[in-house]
Tab-separated table of C-alpha atoms in Angstrom:
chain	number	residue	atom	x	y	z
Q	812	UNK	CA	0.000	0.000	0.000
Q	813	UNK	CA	1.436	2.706	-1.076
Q	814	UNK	CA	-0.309	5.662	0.029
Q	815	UNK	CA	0.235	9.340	-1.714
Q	816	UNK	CA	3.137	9.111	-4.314
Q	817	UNK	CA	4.621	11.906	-5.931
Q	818	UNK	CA	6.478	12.118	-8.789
Q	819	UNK	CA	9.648	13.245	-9.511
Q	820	UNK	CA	11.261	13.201	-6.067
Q	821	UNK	CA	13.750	15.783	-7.500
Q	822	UNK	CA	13.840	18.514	-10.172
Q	823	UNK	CA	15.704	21.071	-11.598
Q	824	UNK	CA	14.152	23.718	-14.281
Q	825	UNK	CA	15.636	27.093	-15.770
Q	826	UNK	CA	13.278	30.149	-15.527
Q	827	UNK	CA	10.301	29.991	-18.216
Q	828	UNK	CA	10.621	25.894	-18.515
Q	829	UNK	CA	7.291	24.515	-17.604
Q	830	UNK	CA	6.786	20.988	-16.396
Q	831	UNK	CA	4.061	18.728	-14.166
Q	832	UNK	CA	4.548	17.172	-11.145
Q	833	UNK	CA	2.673	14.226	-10.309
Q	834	UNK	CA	0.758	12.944	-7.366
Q	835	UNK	CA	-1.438	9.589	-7.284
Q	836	UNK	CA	-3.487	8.201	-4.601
Q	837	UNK	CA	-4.117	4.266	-3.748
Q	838	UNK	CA	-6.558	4.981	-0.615
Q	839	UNK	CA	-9.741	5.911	-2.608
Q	840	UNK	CA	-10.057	9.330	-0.585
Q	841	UNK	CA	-11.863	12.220	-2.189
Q	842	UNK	CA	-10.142	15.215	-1.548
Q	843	UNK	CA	-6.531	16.070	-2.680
Q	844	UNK	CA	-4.174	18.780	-2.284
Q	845	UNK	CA	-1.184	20.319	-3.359
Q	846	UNK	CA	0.740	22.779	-1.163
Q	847	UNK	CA	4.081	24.348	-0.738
Q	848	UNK	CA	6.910	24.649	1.972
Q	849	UNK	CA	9.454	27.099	1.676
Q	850	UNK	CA	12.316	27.306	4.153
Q	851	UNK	CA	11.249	28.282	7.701
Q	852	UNK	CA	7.891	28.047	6.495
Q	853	UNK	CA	4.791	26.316	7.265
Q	854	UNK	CA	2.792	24.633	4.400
Q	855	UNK	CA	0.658	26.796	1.753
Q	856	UNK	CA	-2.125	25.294	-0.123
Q	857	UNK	CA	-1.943	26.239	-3.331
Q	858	UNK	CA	-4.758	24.911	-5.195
Q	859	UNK	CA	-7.410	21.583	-3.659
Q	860	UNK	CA	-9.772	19.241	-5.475
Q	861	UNK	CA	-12.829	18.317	-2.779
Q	862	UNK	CA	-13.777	15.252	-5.591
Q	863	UNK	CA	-13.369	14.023	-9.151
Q	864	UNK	CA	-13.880	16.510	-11.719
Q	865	UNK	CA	-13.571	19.513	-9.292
Q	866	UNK	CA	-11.020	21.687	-8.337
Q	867	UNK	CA	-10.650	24.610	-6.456
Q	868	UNK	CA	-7.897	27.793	-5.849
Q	869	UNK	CA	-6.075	27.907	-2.322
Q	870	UNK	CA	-3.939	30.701	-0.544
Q	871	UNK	CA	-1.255	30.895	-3.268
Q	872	UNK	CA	-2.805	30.141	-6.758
Q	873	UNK	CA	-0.684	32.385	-9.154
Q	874	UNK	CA	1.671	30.528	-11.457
Q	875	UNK	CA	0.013	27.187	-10.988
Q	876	UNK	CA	-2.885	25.165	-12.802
Q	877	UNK	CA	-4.190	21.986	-11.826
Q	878	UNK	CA	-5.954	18.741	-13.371
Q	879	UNK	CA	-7.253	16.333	-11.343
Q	880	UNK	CA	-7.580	13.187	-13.865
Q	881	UNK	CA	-9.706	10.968	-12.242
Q	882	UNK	CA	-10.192	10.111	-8.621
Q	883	UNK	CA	-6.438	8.827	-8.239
Q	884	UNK	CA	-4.290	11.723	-9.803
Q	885	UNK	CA	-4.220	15.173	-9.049
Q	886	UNK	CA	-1.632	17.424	-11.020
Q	887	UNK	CA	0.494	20.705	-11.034
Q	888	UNK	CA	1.628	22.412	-13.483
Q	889	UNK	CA	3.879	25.084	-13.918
Q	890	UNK	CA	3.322	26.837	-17.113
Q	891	UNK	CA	6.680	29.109	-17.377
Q	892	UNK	CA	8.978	28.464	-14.287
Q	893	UNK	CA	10.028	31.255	-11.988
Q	894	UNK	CA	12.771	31.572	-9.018
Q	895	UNK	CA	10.263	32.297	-6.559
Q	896	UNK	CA	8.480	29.249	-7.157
Q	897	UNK	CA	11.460	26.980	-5.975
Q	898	UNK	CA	10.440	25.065	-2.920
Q	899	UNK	CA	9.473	21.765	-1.645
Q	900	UNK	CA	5.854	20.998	-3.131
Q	901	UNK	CA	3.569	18.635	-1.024
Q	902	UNK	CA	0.502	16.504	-2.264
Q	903	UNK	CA	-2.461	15.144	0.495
Q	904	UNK	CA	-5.238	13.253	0.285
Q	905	UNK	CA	-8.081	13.170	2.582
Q	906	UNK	CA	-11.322	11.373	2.908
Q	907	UNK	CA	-14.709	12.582	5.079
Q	908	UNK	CA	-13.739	14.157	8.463
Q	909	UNK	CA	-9.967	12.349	8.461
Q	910	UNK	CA	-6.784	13.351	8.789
Q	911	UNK	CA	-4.684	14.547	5.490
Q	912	UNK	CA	-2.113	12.192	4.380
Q	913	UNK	CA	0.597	13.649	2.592
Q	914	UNK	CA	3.182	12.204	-0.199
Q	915	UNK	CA	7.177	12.879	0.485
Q	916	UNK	CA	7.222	15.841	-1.560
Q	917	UNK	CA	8.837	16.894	-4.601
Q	918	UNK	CA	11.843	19.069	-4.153
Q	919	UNK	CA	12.008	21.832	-7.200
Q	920	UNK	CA	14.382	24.106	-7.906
Q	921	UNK	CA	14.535	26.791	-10.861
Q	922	UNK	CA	17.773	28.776	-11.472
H	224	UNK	CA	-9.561	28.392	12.868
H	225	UNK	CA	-8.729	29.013	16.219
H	226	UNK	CA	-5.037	30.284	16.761
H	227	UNK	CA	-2.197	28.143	18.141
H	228	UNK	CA	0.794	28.935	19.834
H	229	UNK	CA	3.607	26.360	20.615
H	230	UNK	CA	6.966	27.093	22.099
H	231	UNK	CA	9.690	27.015	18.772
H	232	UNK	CA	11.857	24.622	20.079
H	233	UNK	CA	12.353	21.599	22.767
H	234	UNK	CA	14.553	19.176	23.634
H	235	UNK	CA	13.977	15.742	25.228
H	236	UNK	CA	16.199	12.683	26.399
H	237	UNK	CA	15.954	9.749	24.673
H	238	UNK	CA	14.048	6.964	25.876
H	239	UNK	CA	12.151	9.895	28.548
H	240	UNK	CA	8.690	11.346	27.813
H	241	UNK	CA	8.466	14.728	25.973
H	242	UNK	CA	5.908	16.439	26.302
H	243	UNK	CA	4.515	19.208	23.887
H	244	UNK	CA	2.456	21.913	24.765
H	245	UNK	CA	-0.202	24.082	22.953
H	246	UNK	CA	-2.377	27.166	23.708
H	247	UNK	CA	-5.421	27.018	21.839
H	248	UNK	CA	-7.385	29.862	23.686
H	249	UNK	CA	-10.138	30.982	21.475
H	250	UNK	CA	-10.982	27.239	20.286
H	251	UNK	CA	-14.479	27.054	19.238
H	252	UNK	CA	-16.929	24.149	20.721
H	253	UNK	CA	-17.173	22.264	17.479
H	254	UNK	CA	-13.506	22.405	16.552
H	255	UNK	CA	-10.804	19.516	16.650
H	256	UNK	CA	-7.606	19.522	17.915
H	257	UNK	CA	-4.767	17.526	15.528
H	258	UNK	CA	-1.106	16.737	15.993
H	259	UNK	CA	0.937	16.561	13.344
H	260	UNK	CA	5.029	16.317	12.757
H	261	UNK	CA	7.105	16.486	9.745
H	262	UNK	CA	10.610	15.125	9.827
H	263	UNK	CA	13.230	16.449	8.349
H	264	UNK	CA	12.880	16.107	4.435
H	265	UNK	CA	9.699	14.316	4.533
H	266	UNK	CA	5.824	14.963	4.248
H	267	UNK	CA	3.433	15.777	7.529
H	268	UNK	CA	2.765	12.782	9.570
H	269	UNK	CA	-0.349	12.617	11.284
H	270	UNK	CA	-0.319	11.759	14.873
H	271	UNK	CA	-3.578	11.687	17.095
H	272	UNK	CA	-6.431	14.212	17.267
H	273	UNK	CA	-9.144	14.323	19.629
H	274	UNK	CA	-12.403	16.865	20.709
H	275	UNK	CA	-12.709	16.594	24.261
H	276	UNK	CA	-11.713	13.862	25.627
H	277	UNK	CA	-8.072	12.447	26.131
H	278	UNK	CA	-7.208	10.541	23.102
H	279	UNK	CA	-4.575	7.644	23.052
H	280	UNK	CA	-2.779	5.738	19.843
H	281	UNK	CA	0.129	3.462	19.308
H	282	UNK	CA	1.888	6.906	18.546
H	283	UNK	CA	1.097	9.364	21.256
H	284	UNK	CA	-1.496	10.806	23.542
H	285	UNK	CA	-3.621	13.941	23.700
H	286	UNK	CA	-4.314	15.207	26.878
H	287	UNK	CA	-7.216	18.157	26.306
H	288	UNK	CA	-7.725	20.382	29.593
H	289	UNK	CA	-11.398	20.850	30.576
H	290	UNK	CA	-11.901	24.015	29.457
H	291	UNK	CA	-10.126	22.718	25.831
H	292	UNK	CA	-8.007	26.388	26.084
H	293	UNK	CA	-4.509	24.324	25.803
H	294	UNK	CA	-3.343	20.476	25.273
H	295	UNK	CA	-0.552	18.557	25.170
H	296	UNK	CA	1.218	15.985	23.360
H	297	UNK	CA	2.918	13.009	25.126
H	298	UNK	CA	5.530	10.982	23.574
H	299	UNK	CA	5.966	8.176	26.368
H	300	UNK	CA	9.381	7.072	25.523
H	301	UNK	CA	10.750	9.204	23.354
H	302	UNK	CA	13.370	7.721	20.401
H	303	UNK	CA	16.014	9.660	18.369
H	304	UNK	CA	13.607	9.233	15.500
H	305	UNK	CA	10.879	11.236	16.831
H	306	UNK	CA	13.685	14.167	16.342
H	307	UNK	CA	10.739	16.268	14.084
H	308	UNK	CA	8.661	19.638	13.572
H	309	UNK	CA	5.706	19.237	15.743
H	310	UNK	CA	2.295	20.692	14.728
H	311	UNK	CA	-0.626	21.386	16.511
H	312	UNK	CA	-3.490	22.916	14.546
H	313	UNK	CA	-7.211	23.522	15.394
H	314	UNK	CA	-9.854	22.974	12.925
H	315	UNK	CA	-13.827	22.888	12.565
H	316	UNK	CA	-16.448	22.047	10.091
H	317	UNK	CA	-15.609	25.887	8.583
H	318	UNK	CA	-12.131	25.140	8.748
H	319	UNK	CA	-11.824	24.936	4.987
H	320	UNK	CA	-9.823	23.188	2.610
H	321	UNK	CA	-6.108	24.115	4.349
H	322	UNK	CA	-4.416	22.839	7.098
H	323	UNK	CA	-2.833	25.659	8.868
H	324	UNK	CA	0.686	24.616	9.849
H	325	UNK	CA	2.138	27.832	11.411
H	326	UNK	CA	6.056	27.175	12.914
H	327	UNK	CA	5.204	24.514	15.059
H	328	UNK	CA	7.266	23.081	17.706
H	329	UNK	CA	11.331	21.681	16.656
H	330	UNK	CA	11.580	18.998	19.386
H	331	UNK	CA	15.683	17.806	19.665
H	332	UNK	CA	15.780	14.077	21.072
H	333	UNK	CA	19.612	13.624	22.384
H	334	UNK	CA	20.786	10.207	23.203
């Protein structure tokens, strides 16, 4: 049972490259969410999906668009890379009135 | 959500109890309290939550005062792996979508 993965683990872009990163689910929960940690920081969300075929904008949006495929996968995207949006990028899932369970993160940086 | 407030930093002996405190003063009556923890270079963990009552789990326990204004976290026997950020965070059925991390509380476990 794997839980949340996220794909890759590691990545390294140059300003304006775009690219997805990857979560899937194996625990049949509803909701999933994708938020960043910067250093110091506490997570952000940036963007949720409450179920399949909905999704929804969170604290820090901007830069970002989302897919959620079906009721495993929910995506990022990052259309034209910036500096400001290195950090450490964390998917959850969460079903009725439980806890979030979150992946191991995918560490991005853009130069 | 209600605010939190957590010392930034603790240490504990290995193999002792630590014990992690949180001020939750303006909780609402239909609002949870959770424990979280993120260790270094990994995703939130979930640890115990509870309402009222003192909650127990193979991981911790969650003592709530009566009035619910503060809790704390007990790690029985603490190991060098439970060296981690420690979260507390309030939430309610108007909680939203977002977990609300804040700075949490860095607890040190020294052999």
């Amino acid at each position: 049972n794997a839980g949340v993965t996220q794909t890759p683990k590691f990545q390294v872009l140059k300003t304006g490259q775009s690219m997805t990163l990857q979560c899937a689910q194996d625990m049949n929960h509803n909701s999933m969410y994708w938020y960043r940690q910067d250093p110091g920081m506490g997570l952000r969300l940036i963007y949720y999906s409450a179920s399949e075929g909905t999704t929804d904008k969170g604290e820090v949006p901007n830069g970002y668009n989302v897919s959620r495929l079906n009721k495993r996968e929910f995506s990022l995207r990052l259309e034209s890379a910036a500096p400001s949006q290195t950090s450490v990028y964390f998917c959850a899932t969460r079903t009725d009135n439980q806890p979030q369970h979150f992946g191991d993160g995918t560490r991005l940086s853009i130069l | 959500d209600a605010k939190t407030t957590q010392p930034p930093s603790m240490d504990c002996a290995e193999g002792r109890a630590a014990n992690l405190p949180c001020n939750h003063s303006t909780i609402s009556g239909n609002e949870y309290v959770y424990w979280y923890r993120q260790i270094h270079s990994q995703g939130p963990q979930y640890i115990i939550h509870g309402l009222k009552n003192n909650e127990t789990n193979e991981m911790a326990s969650l003592i709530i005062t009566e009035d619910r204004k503060s809790s704390t976290l007990i790690l029985p026997h603490a190991t060098l792996r439970d060296t981690a950020v420690y979260y507390c965070i309030v939430r309610g059925p108007n909680s939203g979508y977002a977990l609300n991390f804040g700075k949490g509380t860095s607890l040190l476990v020294t052999p």
